[in-house]
Short mmCIF file of C-alpha atoms in Angstrom, two decimals:
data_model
loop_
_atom_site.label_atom_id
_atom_site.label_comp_id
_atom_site.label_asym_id
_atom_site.label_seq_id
_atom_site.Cartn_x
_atom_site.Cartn_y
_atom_site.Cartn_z
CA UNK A 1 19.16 22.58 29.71
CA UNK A 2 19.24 22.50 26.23
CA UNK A 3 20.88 26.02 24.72
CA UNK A 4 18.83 27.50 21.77
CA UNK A 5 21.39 27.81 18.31
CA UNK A 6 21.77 30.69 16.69
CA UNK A 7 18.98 31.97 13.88
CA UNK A 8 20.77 31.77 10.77
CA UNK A 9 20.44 34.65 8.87
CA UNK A 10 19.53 35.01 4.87
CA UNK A 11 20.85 37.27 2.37
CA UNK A 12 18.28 39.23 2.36
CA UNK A 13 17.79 39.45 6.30
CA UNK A 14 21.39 39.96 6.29
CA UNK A 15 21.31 42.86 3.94
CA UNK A 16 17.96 44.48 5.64
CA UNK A 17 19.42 44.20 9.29
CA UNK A 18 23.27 46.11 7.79
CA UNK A 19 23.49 49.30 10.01
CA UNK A 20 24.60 52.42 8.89
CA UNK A 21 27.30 52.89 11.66
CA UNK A 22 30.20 53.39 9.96
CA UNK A 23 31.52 49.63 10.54
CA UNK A 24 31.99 46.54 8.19
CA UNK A 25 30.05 43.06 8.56
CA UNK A 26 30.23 40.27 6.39
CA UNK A 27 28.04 37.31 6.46
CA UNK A 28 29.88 33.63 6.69
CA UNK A 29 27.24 30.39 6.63
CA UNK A 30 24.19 33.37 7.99
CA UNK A 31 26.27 34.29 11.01
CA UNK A 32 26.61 38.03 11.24
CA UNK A 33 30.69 38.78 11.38
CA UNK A 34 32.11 42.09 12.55
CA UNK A 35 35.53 43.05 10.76
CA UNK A 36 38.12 44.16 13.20
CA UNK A 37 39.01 47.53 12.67
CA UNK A 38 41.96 47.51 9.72
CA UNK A 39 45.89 48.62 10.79
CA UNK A 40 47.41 51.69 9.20
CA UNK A 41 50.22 49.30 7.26
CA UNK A 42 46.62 47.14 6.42
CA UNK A 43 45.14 50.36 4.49
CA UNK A 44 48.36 51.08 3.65
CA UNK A 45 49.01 47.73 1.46
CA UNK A 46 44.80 48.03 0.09
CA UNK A 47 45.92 51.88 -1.18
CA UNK A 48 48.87 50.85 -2.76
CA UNK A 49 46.98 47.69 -4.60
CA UNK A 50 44.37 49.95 -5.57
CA UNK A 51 46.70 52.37 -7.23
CA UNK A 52 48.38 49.37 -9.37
CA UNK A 53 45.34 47.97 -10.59
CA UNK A 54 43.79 51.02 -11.52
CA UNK A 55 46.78 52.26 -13.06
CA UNK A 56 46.91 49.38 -15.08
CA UNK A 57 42.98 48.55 -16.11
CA UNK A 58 43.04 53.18 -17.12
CA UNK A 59 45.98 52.07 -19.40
CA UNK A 60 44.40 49.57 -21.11
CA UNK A 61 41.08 51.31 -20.98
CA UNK A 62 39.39 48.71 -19.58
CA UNK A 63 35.75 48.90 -18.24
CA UNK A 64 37.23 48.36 -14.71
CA UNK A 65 36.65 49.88 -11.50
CA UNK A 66 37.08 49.61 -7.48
CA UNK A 67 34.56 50.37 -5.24
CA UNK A 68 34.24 51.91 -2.04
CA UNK A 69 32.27 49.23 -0.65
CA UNK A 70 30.32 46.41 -1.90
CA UNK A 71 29.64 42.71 -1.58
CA UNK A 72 30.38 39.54 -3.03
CA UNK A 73 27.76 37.26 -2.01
CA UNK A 74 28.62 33.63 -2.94
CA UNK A 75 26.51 31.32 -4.98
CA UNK A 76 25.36 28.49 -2.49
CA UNK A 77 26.42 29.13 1.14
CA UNK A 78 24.89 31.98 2.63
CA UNK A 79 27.26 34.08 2.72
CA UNK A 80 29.07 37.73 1.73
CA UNK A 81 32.30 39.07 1.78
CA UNK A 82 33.86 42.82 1.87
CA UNK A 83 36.94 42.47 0.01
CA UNK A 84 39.47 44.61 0.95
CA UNK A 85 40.25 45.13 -2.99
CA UNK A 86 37.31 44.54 -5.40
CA UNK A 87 37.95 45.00 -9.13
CA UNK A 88 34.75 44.97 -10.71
CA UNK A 89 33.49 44.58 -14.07
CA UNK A 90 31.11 47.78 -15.03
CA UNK A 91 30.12 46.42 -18.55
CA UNK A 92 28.41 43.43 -16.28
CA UNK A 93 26.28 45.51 -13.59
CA UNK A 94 23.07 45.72 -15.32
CA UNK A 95 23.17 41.62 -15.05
CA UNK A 96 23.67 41.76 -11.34
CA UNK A 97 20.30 41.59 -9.99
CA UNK A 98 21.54 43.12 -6.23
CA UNK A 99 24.26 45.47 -7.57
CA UNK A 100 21.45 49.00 -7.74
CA UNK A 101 20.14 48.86 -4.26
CA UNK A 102 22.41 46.72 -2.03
CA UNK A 103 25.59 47.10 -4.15
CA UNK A 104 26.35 43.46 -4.23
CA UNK A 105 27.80 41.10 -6.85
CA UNK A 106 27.05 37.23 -7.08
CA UNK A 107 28.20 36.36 -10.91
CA UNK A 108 31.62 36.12 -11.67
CA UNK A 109 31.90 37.71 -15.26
CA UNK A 110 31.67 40.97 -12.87
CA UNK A 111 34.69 40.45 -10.49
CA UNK A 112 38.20 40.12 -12.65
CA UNK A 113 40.07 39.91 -9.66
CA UNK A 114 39.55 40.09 -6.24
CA UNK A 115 42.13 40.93 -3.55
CA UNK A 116 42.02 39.80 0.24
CA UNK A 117 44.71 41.64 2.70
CA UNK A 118 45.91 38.90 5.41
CA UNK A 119 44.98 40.19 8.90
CA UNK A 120 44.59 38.18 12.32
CA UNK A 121 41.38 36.26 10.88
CA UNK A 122 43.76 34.74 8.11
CA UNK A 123 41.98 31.55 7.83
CA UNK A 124 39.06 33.36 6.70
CA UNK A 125 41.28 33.92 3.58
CA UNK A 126 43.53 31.07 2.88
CA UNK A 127 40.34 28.71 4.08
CA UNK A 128 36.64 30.58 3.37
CA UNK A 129 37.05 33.10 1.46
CA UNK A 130 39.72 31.07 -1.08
CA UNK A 131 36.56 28.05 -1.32
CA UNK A 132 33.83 30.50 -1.87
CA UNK A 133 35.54 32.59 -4.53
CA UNK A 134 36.60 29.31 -6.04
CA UNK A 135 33.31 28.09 -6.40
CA UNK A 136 31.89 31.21 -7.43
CA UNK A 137 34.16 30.81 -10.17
CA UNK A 138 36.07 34.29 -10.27
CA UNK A 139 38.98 34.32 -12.04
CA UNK A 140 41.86 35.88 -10.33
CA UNK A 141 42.50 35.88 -6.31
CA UNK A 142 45.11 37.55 -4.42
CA UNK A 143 46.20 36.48 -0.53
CA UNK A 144 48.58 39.68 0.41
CA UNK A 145 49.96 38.06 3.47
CA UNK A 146 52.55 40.98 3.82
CA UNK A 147 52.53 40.51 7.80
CA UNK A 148 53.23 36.67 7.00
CA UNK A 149 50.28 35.52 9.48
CA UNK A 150 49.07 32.16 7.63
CA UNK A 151 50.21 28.95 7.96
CA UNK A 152 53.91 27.67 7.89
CA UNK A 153 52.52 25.18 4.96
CA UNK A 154 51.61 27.92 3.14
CA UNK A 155 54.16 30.49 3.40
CA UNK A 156 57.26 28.38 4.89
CA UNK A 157 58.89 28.00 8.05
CA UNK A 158 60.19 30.58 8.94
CA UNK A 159 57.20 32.51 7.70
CA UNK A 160 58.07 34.60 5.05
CA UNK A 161 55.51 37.47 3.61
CA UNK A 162 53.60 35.73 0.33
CA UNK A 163 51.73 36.98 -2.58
CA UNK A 164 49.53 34.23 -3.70
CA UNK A 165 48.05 34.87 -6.94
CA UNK A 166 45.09 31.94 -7.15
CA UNK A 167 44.25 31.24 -11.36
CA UNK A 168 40.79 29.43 -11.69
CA UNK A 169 42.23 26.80 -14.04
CA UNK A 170 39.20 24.12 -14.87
CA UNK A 171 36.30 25.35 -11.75
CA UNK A 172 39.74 25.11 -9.62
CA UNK A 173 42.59 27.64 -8.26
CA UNK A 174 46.17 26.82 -8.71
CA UNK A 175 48.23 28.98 -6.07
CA UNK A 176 51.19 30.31 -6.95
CA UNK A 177 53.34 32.36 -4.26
CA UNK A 178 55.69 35.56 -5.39
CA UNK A 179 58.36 36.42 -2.16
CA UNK A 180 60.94 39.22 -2.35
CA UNK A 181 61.59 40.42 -5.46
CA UNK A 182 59.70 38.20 -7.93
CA UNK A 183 57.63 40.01 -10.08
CA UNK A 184 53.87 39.34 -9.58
CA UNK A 185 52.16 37.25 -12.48
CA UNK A 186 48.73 38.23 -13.38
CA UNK A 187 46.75 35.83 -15.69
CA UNK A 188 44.48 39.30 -15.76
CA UNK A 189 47.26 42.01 -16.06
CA UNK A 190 50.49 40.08 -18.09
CA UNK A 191 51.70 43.54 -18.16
CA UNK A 192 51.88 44.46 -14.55
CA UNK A 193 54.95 45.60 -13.74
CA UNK A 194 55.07 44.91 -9.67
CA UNK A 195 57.24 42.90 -7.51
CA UNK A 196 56.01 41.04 -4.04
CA UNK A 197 58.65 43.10 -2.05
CA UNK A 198 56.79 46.41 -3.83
CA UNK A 199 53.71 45.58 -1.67
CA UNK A 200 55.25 44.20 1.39
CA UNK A 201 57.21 47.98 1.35
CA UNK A 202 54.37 49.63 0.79
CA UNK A 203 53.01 48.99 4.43
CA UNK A 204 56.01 50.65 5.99
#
């Protein structure tokens, strides 16, 4: 007996089916994905990130800012993401043709940086999420592995907690991992005065 696959889902289908019960889903390749419910030291490490960044964008009075929620829905797969740190553009919004009613971004002139937060899905980060943005073409994005659960190749054996800031140099992202106390180098923010260990404290 043959077993029926899965309807994969659209976008739009996607975005018409999202419940209102309090919950996150993202969409990977049409399959409907349920986030696991995030740790305290998890919110912990998105507050602190939050604070930084918008610290930083207010001082420069940049047209920055972080949203509650929204989506980043990628360019070919059908697919869209919940970071757990979204910096977004606001000068670029009235180009997004989702952003007013489903709060979603799909061009990268509106993301400056986006920041994932390692949990027990990890590959969906260093694997996924790291292709998609890629492709999409955003600039700047962080892996906070600050519970070191990715792979020994890429943050050593022992695992050590990494920061890997990914720059999209020519359509690809060159990773470059901060540990301890090396300061944190942001193609984005030059300025940003923050060391790895600063965010890997922050969860305590």
């Amino acid at each position: 007996m043959t077993q029926a696959l899965p309807k994969l889902l659209t976008f739009n289908e996607f975005s018409e089916w999202y419940p209102n019960d309090g919950k996150r889903y993202e969409l990977h390749k049409g399959v409907i994905v349920e986030m696991p419910p995030p740790t305290g030291a998890h919110e912990k490490v998105v507050a602190f990130l939050s604070r930084k960044l918008t610290v930083e964008f207010d001082r420069l009075n940049l047209p920055y800012g972080i949203p509650k929620t929204a989506l980043v829905k990628t360019p070919t797969a059908e697919s869209a993401y919940s970071p757990d740190v979204l910096l977004l553009n606001l000068d670029n919004l009235d180009n997004e043709p989702l952003f007013q009613k489903q709060s979603t971004v799909s061009q990268a002139a509106s993301v400056p940086i986006v920041i994932e937060v390692v949990s027990t899905n990890w590959r969906d980060d260093y694997y996924n999420k790291f292709r998609d943005y890629e492709e999409m073409g955003i600039p700047e994005y962080w892996i906070a592995d600050y519970a070191a659960l990715g792979a020994r190749k890429f943050i050593g054996n022992p695992k050590q907690p990494t920061i890997f800031v990914c720059e999209l140099v020519d359509g690809e992202y060159q990773m470059t991992p901060f540990q301890g106390n090396t300061a944190i180098s942001s193609p984005i923010f030059p300025q940003l005065n923050l060391t790895a260990q600063q965010i890997f404290d922050a969860a305590n």
